[in-house]
PDB file of C-alpha atoms in Angstrom:
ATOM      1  CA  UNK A   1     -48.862  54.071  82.021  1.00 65.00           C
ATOM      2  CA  UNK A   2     -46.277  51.145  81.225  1.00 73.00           C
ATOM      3  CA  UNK A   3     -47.865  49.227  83.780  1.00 83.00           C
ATOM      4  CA  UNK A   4     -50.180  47.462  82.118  1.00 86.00           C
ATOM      5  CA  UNK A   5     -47.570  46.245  79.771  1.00 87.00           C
ATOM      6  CA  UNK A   6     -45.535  44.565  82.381  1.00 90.00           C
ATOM      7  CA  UNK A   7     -48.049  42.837  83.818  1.00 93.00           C
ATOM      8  CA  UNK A   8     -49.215  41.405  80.472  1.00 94.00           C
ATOM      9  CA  UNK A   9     -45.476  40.860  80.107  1.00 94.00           C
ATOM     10  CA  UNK A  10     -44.704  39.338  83.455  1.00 94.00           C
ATOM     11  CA  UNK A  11     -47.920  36.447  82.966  1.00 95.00           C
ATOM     12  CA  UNK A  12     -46.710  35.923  79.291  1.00 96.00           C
ATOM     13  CA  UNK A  13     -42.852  35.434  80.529  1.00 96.00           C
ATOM     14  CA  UNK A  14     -42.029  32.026  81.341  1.00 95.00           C
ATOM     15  CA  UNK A  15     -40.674  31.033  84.588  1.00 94.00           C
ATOM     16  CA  UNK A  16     -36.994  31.003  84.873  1.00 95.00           C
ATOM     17  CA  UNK A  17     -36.759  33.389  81.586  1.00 97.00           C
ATOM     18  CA  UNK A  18     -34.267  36.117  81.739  1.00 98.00           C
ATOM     19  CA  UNK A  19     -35.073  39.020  79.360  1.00 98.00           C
ATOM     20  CA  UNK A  20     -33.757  41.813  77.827  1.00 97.00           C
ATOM     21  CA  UNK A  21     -36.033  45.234  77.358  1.00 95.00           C
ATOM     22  CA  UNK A  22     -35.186  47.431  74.756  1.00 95.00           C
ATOM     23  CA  UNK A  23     -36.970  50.731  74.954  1.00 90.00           C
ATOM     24  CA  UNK A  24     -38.452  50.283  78.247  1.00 88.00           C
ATOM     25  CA  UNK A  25     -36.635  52.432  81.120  1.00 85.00           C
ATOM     26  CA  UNK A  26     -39.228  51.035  84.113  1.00 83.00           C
ATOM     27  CA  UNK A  27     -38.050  47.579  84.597  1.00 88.00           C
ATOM     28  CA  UNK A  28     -39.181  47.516  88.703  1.00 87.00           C
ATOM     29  CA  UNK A  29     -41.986  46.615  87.828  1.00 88.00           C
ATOM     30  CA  UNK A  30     -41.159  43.109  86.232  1.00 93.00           C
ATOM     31  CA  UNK A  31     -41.527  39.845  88.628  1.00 93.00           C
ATOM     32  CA  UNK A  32     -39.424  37.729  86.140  1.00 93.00           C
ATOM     33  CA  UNK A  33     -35.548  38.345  85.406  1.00 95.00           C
ATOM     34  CA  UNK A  34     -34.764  41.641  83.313  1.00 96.00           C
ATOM     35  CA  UNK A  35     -32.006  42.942  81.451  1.00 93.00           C
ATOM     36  CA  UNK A  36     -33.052  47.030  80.059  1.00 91.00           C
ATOM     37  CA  UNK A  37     -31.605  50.746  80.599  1.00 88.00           C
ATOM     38  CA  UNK A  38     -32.500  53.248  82.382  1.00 76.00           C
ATOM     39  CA  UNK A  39     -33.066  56.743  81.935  1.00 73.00           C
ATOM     40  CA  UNK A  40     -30.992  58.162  79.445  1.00 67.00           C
ATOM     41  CA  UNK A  41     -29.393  54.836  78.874  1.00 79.00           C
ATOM     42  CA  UNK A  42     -29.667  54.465  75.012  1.00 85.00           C
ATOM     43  CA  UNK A  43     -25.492  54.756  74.588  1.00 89.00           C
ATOM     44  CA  UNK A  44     -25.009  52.043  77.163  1.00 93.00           C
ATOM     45  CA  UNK A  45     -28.197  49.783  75.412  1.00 94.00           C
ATOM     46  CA  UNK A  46     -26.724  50.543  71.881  1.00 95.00           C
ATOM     47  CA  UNK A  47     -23.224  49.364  72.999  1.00 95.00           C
ATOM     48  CA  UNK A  48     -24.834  45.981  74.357  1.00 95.00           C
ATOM     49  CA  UNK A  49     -26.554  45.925  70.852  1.00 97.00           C
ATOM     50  CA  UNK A  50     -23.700  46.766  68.559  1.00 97.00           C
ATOM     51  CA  UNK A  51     -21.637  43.672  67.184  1.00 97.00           C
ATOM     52  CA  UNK A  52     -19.784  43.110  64.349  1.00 97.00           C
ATOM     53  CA  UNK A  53     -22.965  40.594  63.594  1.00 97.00           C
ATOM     54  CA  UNK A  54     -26.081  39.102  64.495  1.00 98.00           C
ATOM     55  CA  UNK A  55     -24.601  35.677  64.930  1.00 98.00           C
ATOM     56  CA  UNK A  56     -22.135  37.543  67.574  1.00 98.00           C
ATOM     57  CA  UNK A  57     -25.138  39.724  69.448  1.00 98.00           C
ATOM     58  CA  UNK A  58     -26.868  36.228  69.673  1.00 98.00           C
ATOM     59  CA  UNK A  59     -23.620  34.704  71.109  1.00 98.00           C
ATOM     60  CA  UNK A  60     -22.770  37.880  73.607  1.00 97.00           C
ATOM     61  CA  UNK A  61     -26.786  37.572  75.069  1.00 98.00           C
ATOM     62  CA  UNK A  62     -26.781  33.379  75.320  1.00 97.00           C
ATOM     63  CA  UNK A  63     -23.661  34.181  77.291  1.00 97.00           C
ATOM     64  CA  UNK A  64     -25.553  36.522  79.667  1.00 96.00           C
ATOM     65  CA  UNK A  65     -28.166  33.911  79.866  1.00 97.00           C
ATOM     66  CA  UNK A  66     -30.928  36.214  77.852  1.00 98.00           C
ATOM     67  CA  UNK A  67     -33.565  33.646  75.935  1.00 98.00           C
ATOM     68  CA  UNK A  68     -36.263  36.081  75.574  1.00 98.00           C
ATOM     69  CA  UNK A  69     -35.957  39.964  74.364  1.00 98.00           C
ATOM     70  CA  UNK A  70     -38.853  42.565  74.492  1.00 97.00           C
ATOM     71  CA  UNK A  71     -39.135  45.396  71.928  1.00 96.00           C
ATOM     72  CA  UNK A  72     -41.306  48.480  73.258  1.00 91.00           C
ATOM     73  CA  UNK A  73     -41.844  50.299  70.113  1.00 87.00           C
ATOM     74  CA  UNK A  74     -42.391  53.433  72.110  1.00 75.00           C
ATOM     75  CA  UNK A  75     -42.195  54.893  75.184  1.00 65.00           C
ATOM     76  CA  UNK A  76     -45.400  55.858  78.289  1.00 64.00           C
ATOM     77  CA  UNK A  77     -47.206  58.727  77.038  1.00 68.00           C
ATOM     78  CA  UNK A  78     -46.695  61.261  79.087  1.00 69.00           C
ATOM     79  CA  UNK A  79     -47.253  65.816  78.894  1.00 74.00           C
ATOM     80  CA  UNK A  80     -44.377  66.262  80.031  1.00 75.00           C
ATOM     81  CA  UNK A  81     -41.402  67.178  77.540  1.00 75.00           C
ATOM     82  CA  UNK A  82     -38.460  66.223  80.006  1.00 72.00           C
ATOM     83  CA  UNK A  83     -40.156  62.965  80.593  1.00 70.00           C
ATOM     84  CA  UNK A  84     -40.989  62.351  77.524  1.00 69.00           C
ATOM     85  CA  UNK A  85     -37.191  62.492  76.913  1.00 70.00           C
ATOM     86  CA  UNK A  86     -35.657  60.786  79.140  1.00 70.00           C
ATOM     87  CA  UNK A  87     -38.150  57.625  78.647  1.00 68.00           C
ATOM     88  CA  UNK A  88     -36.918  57.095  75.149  1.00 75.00           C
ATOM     89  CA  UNK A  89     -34.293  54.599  74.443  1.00 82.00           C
ATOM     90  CA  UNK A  90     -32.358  56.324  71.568  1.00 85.00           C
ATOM     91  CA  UNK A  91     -30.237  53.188  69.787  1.00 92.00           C
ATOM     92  CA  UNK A  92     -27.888  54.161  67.440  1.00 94.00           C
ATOM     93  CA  UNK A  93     -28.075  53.109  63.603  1.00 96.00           C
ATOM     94  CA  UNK A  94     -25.641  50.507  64.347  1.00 97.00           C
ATOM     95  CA  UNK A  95     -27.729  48.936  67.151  1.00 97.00           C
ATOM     96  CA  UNK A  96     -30.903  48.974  65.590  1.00 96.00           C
ATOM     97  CA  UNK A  97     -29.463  47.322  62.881  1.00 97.00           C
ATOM     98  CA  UNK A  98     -28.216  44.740  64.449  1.00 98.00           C
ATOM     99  CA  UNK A  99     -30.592  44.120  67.008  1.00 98.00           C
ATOM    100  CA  UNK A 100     -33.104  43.594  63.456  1.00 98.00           C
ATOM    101  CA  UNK A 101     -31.506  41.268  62.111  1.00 98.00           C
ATOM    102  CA  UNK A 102     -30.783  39.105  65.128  1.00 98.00           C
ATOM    103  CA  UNK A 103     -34.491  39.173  65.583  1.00 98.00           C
ATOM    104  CA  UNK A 104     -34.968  38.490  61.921  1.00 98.00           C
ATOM    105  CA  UNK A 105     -32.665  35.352  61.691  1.00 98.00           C
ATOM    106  CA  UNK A 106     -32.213  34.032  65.392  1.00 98.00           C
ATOM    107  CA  UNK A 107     -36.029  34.931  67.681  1.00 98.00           C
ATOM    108  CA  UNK A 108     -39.345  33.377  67.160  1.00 98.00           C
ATOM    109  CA  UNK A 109     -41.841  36.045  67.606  1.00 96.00           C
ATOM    110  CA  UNK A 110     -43.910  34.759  70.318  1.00 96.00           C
ATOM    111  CA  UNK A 111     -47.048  37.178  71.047  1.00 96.00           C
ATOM    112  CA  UNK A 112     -47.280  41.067  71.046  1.00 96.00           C
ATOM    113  CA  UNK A 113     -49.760  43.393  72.500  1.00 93.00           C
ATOM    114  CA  UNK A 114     -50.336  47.120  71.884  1.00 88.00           C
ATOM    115  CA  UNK A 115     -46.211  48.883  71.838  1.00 88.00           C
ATOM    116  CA  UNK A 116     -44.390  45.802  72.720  1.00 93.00           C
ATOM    117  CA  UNK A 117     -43.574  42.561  71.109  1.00 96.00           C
ATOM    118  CA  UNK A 118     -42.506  39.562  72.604  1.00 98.00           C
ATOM    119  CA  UNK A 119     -39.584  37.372  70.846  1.00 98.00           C
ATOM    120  CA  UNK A 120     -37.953  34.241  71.935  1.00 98.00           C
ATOM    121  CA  UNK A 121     -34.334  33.689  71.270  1.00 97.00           C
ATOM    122  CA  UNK A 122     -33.462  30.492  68.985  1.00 94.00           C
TER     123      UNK A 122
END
């Protein structure tokens, strides 16, 4: 079910980007350079999120060489409950916070479509 969005992702990506996925666990899928979690992986995405500031989460990713960041605002539908858990990127308070207002003061929003929104970093 996510493929669709990483296609539409990979053509709207531009060459050379590197990325970082938040709340997207299927990252195979992308033909461009990727940065995201994996199942279960919220702890270890909310400690790459979590800074004493936005100006020092924007630092921390230029230094990993991230310029773009994707926000899927939820995860492939799926029936199944164990799936359904294990596809969700669960950030903690501190991470989401941050991670907003990075987004708010330092990304351009450059084009969304459906559960995920494209930003570039500025």
């Amino acid at each position: 079910p996510s493929y669709a969005s990483v296609a539409w992702l990979n053509a709207a990506l531009p060459e050379g980007s590197r990325t970082l996925i938040v709340g997207l666990n299927e990252t195979y899928w992308f033909n461009r350079r990727v940065l995201g979690g994996g199942n279960f992986d919220g702890e270890r995405v909310s400690a790459l999120l979590e800074a004493p500031t936005p100006e020092a989460l924007r630092t921390r990713l230029t230094n990993d060489g991230i310029d773009h960041i994707a926000v899927f605002t939820a995860p492939p539908p799926t029936t199944d409950a164990k799936k359904q858990e294990e596809r969700q990127t669960r950030l903690t308070p501190a991470a989401q916070r941050t991670l907003s207002q990075l987004l708010d003061r330092y990304a351009a929003d450059v084009t969304s479509r459906g559960d995920v929104t494209l930003f570039a970093l500025r």
